[in-house]
């Protein structure tokens, strides 16, 4: 399984935003919508072995996690409005520490970065953190087991978050010479993983 | 200069569509919006050395070309609705064989694939065509001069178009083992080009 964890500092945590204004009233929710697309879509198919975890840290209820599961997700189309609509439906659910299914393959719960990182570690996942001064991905040996790739939003991650990610043992990875949007990073990561899998 | 040419068979060629329904009433215009994003956006910057040419072949006026120029484009944000809005403004202009500027850095004119290909050739561009049985990009020597990358939409390209592209001397390129959306292909192409430029 490949996991993507996106830390979204401004993403709104209630469903009272307009699908016509995902960047504004929803707190750059458009970034998350594009990440869902990059993580899950193939041409005429979905990546069944992928889960994407959106950590929403905006108002009014910071610390909600929406998970899309490539194996079971339904009603998802590639456009931003489609994933935005499923995110909105998930945020309509009441706050809970337990996962609540909002639509097939989409769940929501309350959690923070620390909880997510320890869960991934307990599951035996290898953690990677995308950073410009990280190790060059093309020269890095990647495990065949479960992997988690951690990415920030348009403002990156905070110093506290970075310290927490490093403490969890995440390896810093670099995917190219230029700083890119998170969804573009996911696409490039997938391409590298696709090539490795073909070689196995 | 890097050019991307996207052939969009269903993309609507008048401005009478809703920004709330880019996939439906606008004929999968969402694909083109994501291609504009992938072609032009860096993190907190734009790719100034890129032009993307959208060949719209849907009804009611098939054969309109909208060009986004990374050097001069304005009012463009990363979300689909933003590029969709600029496309809509371009389609509001009257049909003309000459380029008409609709907003800064965005022009529209009437043209077909044949015209575009001969213009690129006259400008001395190297033509590449993305295809699964093409040459592996990581093993291919790419020129430092102007390049054009030709991509289809969700239905690829027709046999006639493929014949025309091959006749124009385009080299078939492959960017990975799995068939991907056009916007994802653009991101992967850029990553390879970024790496080459860093090495120069």
Coordinates of C-alpha atoms in Angstrom, one line a residue:
Chain A
X1 CA 0.0 0.0 0.0
X2 CA 1.1 3.5 -0.8
X3 CA -0.1 6.3 1.5
X4 CA 0.0 10.0 0.9
X5 CA -0.4 12.3 3.8
X6 CA -1.1 16.0 3.0
X7 CA -0.9 18.6 5.8
X8 CA -3.3 21.4 4.9
X9 CA -2.9 24.3 7.4
X10 CA -5.8 26.5 6.0
X11 CA -8.2 23.8 4.8
X12 CA -11.7 24.5 6.3
X13 CA -13.0 21.9 8.7
X14 CA -16.8 22.4 8.2
X15 CA -18.9 21.9 5.2
X16 CA -20.1 25.5 5.0
X17 CA -18.0 26.5 1.9
X18 CA -19.0 26.8 -1.7
X19 CA -17.8 24.4 -4.4
X20 CA -17.6 27.5 -6.6
X21 CA -14.8 28.9 -4.3
X22 CA -12.5 26.0 -3.3
X23 CA -9.4 28.2 -3.1
X24 CA -11.0 31.1 -1.1
X25 CA -13.8 30.2 1.3
X26 CA -12.6 26.6 1.7
X27 CA -9.0 27.5 2.6
X28 CA -7.1 26.3 -0.5
X29 CA -9.2 23.2 -0.7
X30 CA -8.4 23.2 -4.4
X31 CA -4.8 21.9 -3.5
X32 CA -6.3 18.9 -1.7
X33 CA -8.7 18.2 -4.6
X34 CA -5.7 18.1 -7.0
X35 CA -3.8 15.9 -4.6
X36 CA -6.7 13.4 -4.5
X37 CA -6.6 13.3 -8.3
X38 CA -2.9 12.8 -8.6
X39 CA -2.8 10.2 -5.9
X40 CA -5.7 8.0 -7.3
X41 CA -6.2 8.5 -11.0
X42 CA -4.8 6.5 -13.8
X43 CA -6.0 6.8 -17.4
X44 CA -9.5 5.1 -17.3
X45 CA -8.8 3.5 -14.0
X46 CA -8.0 4.1 -10.3
X47 CA -4.9 3.2 -8.3
X48 CA -6.3 0.6 -6.0
X49 CA -3.2 0.3 -3.8
X50 CA -3.3 3.9 -2.7
X51 CA -4.8 5.7 0.2
X52 CA -4.6 9.5 0.6
X53 CA -5.0 11.1 4.0
X54 CA -5.9 14.8 4.1
X55 CA -5.0 16.4 7.5
X56 CA -7.2 19.6 7.6
X57 CA -6.0 22.1 10.1
X58 CA -8.1 25.2 9.3
X59 CA -11.0 26.6 11.2
X60 CA -13.5 26.0 12.8
X61 CA -12.5 22.5 14.0
X62 CA -8.8 22.0 13.3
X63 CA -7.6 18.4 13.2
X64 CA -9.9 16.5 11.0
X65 CA -8.6 13.7 8.7
X66 CA -10.4 12.7 5.5
X67 CA -9.2 9.5 3.9
X68 CA -9.8 8.4 0.3
X69 CA -9.2 4.7 -0.4
X70 CA -8.4 3.8 -4.0
X71 CA -9.7 0.3 -3.6
X72 CA -13.3 1.2 -2.5
X73 CA -13.9 4.8 -3.4
X74 CA -16.9 5.6 -5.6
X75 CA -18.5 8.7 -7.1
X76 CA -15.1 10.2 -7.7
X77 CA -14.3 11.9 -11.0
X78 CA -11.0 13.6 -11.9
X79 CA -12.3 17.2 -11.7
X80 CA -11.7 19.3 -8.6
X81 CA -15.3 19.9 -8.0
X82 CA -15.9 16.1 -7.7
X83 CA -13.3 15.5 -5.0
X84 CA -14.4 18.8 -3.4
X85 CA -17.9 17.6 -3.2
X86 CA -16.9 14.3 -1.5
X87 CA -14.7 16.3 1.0
X88 CA -17.7 18.6 1.7
X89 CA -19.9 15.5 2.4
X90 CA -17.3 14.1 4.7
X91 CA -17.1 17.4 6.7
X92 CA -20.9 17.3 7.1
X93 CA -20.4 14.4 9.5
X94 CA -20.1 15.0 13.2
X95 CA -16.7 15.2 14.9
X96 CA -15.6 11.8 16.1
X97 CA -12.3 10.1 17.1
X98 CA -13.5 7.0 15.2
X99 CA -13.6 6.8 11.4
X100 CA -17.1 7.6 10.0
X101 CA -17.8 6.6 6.4
X102 CA -19.4 9.6 4.5
X103 CA -19.5 8.0 1.0
X104 CA -18.0 4.7 -0.3
X105 CA -14.3 4.7 0.2
X106 CA -14.2 8.1 2.0
X107 CA -14.0 8.4 5.8
X108 CA -13.6 11.2 8.3
X109 CA -12.4 11.4 11.9
X110 CA -10.7 13.7 14.3
X111 CA -6.9 13.2 14.5
X112 CA -3.6 15.2 14.5
X113 CA -0.2 14.7 12.9
X114 CA 1.2 12.9 15.9
X115 CA -1.6 10.3 16.0
X116 CA -1.3 9.7 12.2
X117 CA 2.5 9.3 12.4
X118 CA 2.4 6.8 15.3
X119 CA -0.4 4.7 13.5
X120 CA 1.7 4.5 10.3
X121 CA 4.7 3.4 12.4
X122 CA 2.7 0.8 14.2
X123 CA 1.6 -0.6 10.9
X124 CA 5.3 -1.0 9.9
X125 CA 5.2 1.6 7.1
X126 CA 8.3 3.3 5.8
X127 CA 8.0 7.1 6.1
X128 CA 9.2 9.6 3.6
X129 CA 9.1 13.3 3.7
X130 CA 9.4 15.4 0.5
X131 CA 12.0 18.1 0.8
X132 CA 14.3 20.0 -1.5
X133 CA 17.4 19.0 0.4
X134 CA 16.4 15.4 0.7
X135 CA 18.0 12.3 -0.9
X136 CA 17.6 12.0 -4.7
X137 CA 14.7 9.6 -5.2
X138 CA 16.2 8.0 -8.4
X139 CA 19.3 6.9 -6.4
X140 CA 17.3 5.8 -3.3
X141 CA 16.4 2.1 -2.6
X142 CA 12.7 2.0 -1.8
X143 CA 11.1 -0.8 0.1
X144 CA 8.4 -3.1 -1.5
X145 CA 6.3 -2.8 1.7
X146 CA 3.9 -0.1 2.8
X147 CA 5.2 3.4 2.3
X148 CA 3.9 6.8 3.5
X149 CA 4.8 10.0 1.6
X150 CA 4.3 13.2 3.7
X151 CA 3.8 16.5 1.9
X152 CA 2.9 20.0 3.0
X153 CA 0.5 22.5 1.3
X154 CA 1.4 25.7 -0.5
X155 CA 3.2 26.9 2.7
X156 CA 5.1 23.7 3.3
X157 CA 5.2 22.4 6.9
X158 CA 5.9 24.3 10.1
X159 CA 9.1 23.8 12.1
X160 CA 7.2 21.9 14.8
X161 CA 5.7 19.6 12.2
X162 CA 9.0 19.0 10.6
X163 CA 10.6 18.1 14.0
X164 CA 7.8 15.7 14.6
X165 CA 8.1 14.1 11.2
X166 CA 11.9 13.7 11.6
X167 CA 11.4 12.3 15.1
X168 CA 9.1 9.6 13.6
X169 CA 12.0 8.5 11.4
X170 CA 10.9 9.8 8.1
X171 CA 13.6 9.9 5.4
X172 CA 13.9 13.1 3.4
X173 CA 13.4 12.6 -0.3
X174 CA 14.0 15.0 -3.2
X175 CA 12.2 14.5 -6.5
X176 CA 13.8 17.2 -8.7
X177 CA 15.7 20.5 -8.9
X178 CA 12.6 22.8 -8.7
X179 CA 10.0 23.4 -6.0
X180 CA 6.7 22.1 -7.2
X181 CA 3.0 21.9 -6.1
X182 CA 2.2 18.9 -3.9
X183 CA -0.1 17.3 -6.5
X184 CA 2.8 17.5 -9.1
X185 CA 5.1 15.9 -6.5
X186 CA 2.7 13.0 -6.1
X187 CA 2.6 12.4 -9.9
X188 CA 6.4 12.3 -10.1
X189 CA 6.5 10.0 -7.0
X190 CA 4.0 7.6 -8.6
X191 CA 6.0 7.6 -11.9
X192 CA 9.2 6.6 -10.0
X193 CA 7.3 3.9 -8.1
X194 CA 5.6 2.6 -11.3
X195 CA 9.0 2.2 -12.9
X196 CA 10.4 0.3 -9.9
X197 CA 7.4 -2.0 -9.8
X198 CA 7.8 -2.8 -13.5
X199 CA 11.4 -3.8 -12.8
X200 CA 10.6 -6.2 -9.9
Chain B
X1 CA 10.8 27.4 -25.4
X2 CA 8.8 24.3 -24.5
X3 CA 5.4 23.9 -26.2
X4 CA 2.6 21.6 -25.2
X5 CA -0.1 20.9 -27.8
X6 CA -3.2 19.2 -26.4
X7 CA -5.8 17.8 -28.9
X8 CA -9.2 17.9 -27.3
X9 CA -11.8 16.2 -29.4
X10 CA -14.9 17.1 -27.4
X11 CA -13.9 20.5 -26.0
X12 CA -16.7 23.0 -26.6
X13 CA -15.8 25.9 -28.9
X14 CA -18.2 28.5 -27.7
X15 CA -18.4 30.2 -24.3
X16 CA -22.0 29.0 -23.5
X17 CA -20.9 26.5 -20.9
X18 CA -21.0 26.7 -17.1
X19 CA -17.8 26.9 -15.0
X20 CA -19.8 24.6 -12.6
X21 CA -19.8 21.9 -15.2
X22 CA -16.5 21.8 -16.9
X23 CA -16.5 18.0 -17.5
X24 CA -20.1 17.9 -18.9
X25 CA -21.5 20.8 -20.8
X26 CA -18.0 22.1 -21.7
X27 CA -16.9 18.7 -23.2
X28 CA -14.2 17.6 -20.7
X29 CA -12.8 21.1 -20.5
X30 CA -11.6 20.0 -17.0
X31 CA -8.8 18.0 -18.7
X32 CA -7.5 21.1 -20.5
X33 CA -7.7 23.2 -17.3
X34 CA -5.5 20.6 -15.5
X35 CA -3.1 20.6 -18.5
X36 CA -2.8 24.4 -18.2
X37 CA -2.0 24.0 -14.5
X38 CA 0.6 21.3 -15.1
X39 CA 2.3 23.1 -18.0
X40 CA 2.6 26.5 -16.3
X41 CA 2.7 26.3 -12.5
X42 CA 5.7 26.0 -10.3
X43 CA 5.4 26.4 -6.5
X44 CA 4.9 30.2 -6.1
X45 CA 5.9 30.9 -9.6
X46 CA 5.1 30.3 -13.3
X47 CA 7.2 28.5 -15.9
X48 CA 8.0 31.5 -18.1
X49 CA 9.5 29.4 -21.0
X50 CA 6.4 27.4 -21.7
X51 CA 3.5 27.9 -24.0
X52 CA 0.5 25.6 -24.1
X53 CA -1.7 25.3 -27.1
X54 CA -5.2 23.9 -26.7
X55 CA -6.7 22.6 -29.9
X56 CA -10.5 22.5 -29.3
X57 CA -12.4 20.2 -31.7
X58 CA -15.8 20.1 -30.2
X59 CA -19.0 21.8 -31.3
X60 CA -20.2 24.3 -32.5
X61 CA -17.1 25.7 -34.2
X62 CA -14.4 22.9 -34.3
X63 CA -10.9 24.0 -34.8
X64 CA -10.2 26.8 -32.3
X65 CA -6.8 27.1 -30.7
X66 CA -6.3 28.8 -27.3
X67 CA -2.7 29.6 -26.4
X68 CA -1.5 30.3 -22.8
X69 CA 1.9 32.0 -22.7
X70 CA 3.8 31.5 -19.4
X71 CA 5.8 34.7 -19.9
X72 CA 2.9 37.1 -20.2
X73 CA -0.1 35.3 -18.7
X74 CA -2.0 37.1 -16.0
X75 CA -5.1 36.4 -13.8
X76 CA -4.3 32.7 -13.8
X77 CA -4.6 30.7 -10.6
X78 CA -3.9 27.0 -10.2
X79 CA -7.5 25.9 -9.7
X80 CA -9.5 24.5 -12.7
X81 CA -12.1 27.2 -12.4
X82 CA -9.5 29.9 -13.0
X83 CA -8.1 28.5 -16.2
X84 CA -11.7 27.5 -17.2
X85 CA -12.7 31.1 -16.8
X86 CA -9.8 32.3 -19.1
X87 CA -10.7 29.7 -21.7
X88 CA -14.3 30.9 -21.6
X89 CA -13.3 34.5 -22.1
X90 CA -11.1 33.4 -25.1
X91 CA -14.1 31.6 -26.6
X92 CA -16.2 34.7 -26.3
X93 CA -14.1 36.3 -29.0
X94 CA -15.2 36.1 -32.6
X95 CA -13.8 33.5 -35.0
X96 CA -10.6 34.7 -36.7
X97 CA -7.6 33.1 -38.5
X98 CA -5.5 35.7 -36.7
X99 CA -4.6 35.5 -33.0
X100 CA -6.9 37.7 -30.9
X101 CA -5.8 38.5 -27.3
X102 CA -8.6 37.8 -24.8
X103 CA -6.7 38.4 -21.6
X104 CA -3.0 39.1 -21.0
X105 CA -1.0 36.1 -22.2
X106 CA -4.1 34.3 -23.6
X107 CA -4.9 34.3 -27.3
X108 CA -7.5 32.5 -29.5
X109 CA -7.7 31.9 -33.3
X110 CA -9.1 29.4 -35.7
X111 CA -6.6 26.6 -36.8
X112 CA -6.3 22.9 -37.2
X113 CA -3.7 20.3 -36.4
X114 CA -2.1 20.5 -39.8
X115 CA -1.6 24.3 -39.5
X116 CA -0.1 24.0 -36.0
X117 CA 2.3 21.2 -37.0
X118 CA 3.6 23.1 -40.0
X119 CA 4.1 26.3 -38.0
X120 CA 6.1 24.5 -35.3
X121 CA 8.2 22.9 -38.0
X122 CA 8.8 26.2 -39.7
X123 CA 10.0 27.6 -36.3
X124 CA 12.6 24.7 -36.2
X125 CA 11.0 23.0 -33.2
X126 CA 11.7 19.3 -32.4
X127 CA 8.4 17.5 -32.2
X128 CA 7.6 14.7 -29.7
X129 CA 4.5 12.6 -29.4
X130 CA 3.6 10.9 -26.2
X131 CA 2.8 7.2 -26.7
X132 CA 3.1 4.0 -24.7
X133 CA 5.3 2.3 -27.3
X134 CA 7.5 5.3 -27.7
X135 CA 11.2 5.6 -26.8
X136 CA 12.0 5.7 -23.1
X137 CA 12.5 9.4 -22.3
X138 CA 15.2 8.8 -19.7
X139 CA 17.3 7.2 -22.3
X140 CA 16.6 9.7 -25.0
X141 CA 18.8 12.7 -25.9
X142 CA 16.7 15.8 -25.9
X143 CA 17.7 19.0 -27.8
X144 CA 18.3 22.2 -26.0
X145 CA 16.3 24.2 -28.6
X146 CA 12.5 24.6 -28.9
X147 CA 10.5 21.4 -28.3
X148 CA 6.8 20.6 -28.8
X149 CA 5.1 17.8 -26.9
X150 CA 1.9 16.6 -28.4
X151 CA -0.7 14.9 -26.3
X152 CA -4.2 13.6 -26.8
X153 CA -7.2 13.9 -24.5
X154 CA -8.9 11.1 -22.5
X155 CA -9.6 9.3 -25.8
X156 CA -6.0 9.7 -27.2
X157 CA -5.7 10.8 -30.8
X158 CA -7.4 9.5 -33.9
X159 CA -5.6 7.3 -36.5
X160 CA -5.7 10.3 -39.0
X161 CA -4.2 12.6 -36.4
X162 CA -1.5 10.1 -35.6
X163 CA -0.6 9.7 -39.2
X164 CA -0.3 13.5 -39.6
X165 CA 1.8 13.8 -36.4
X166 CA 4.1 11.0 -37.7
X167 CA 4.3 12.6 -41.1
X168 CA 5.4 15.9 -39.4
X169 CA 8.4 13.9 -38.1
X170 CA 7.4 13.7 -34.4
X171 CA 9.4 11.3 -32.3
X172 CA 7.4 8.9 -30.1
X173 CA 8.2 9.2 -26.5
X174 CA 7.3 7.0 -23.5
X175 CA 7.4 8.4 -20.0
X176 CA 6.5 5.3 -17.9
X177 CA 5.0 1.9 -17.8
X178 CA 1.4 3.0 -17.1
X179 CA -1.1 5.0 -19.1
X180 CA -1.8 8.3 -17.4
X181 CA -3.9 11.5 -17.8
X182 CA -2.4 14.1 -20.1
X183 CA -1.8 16.6 -17.2
X184 CA 0.1 13.9 -15.3
X185 CA 2.2 13.3 -18.4
X186 CA 3.1 17.0 -18.6
X187 CA 4.3 17.0 -15.0
X188 CA 6.5 14.0 -15.6
X189 CA 7.9 15.5 -18.8
X190 CA 8.7 18.8 -17.0
X191 CA 10.5 16.8 -14.2
X192 CA 12.7 15.1 -16.8
X193 CA 13.4 18.4 -18.6
X194 CA 14.1 20.2 -15.2
X195 CA 16.7 17.5 -14.4
X196 CA 18.4 17.8 -17.8
X197 CA 18.6 21.6 -17.5
X198 CA 20.2 21.3 -14.1
X199 CA 22.9 19.1 -15.6
X200 CA 23.7 21.5 -18.5

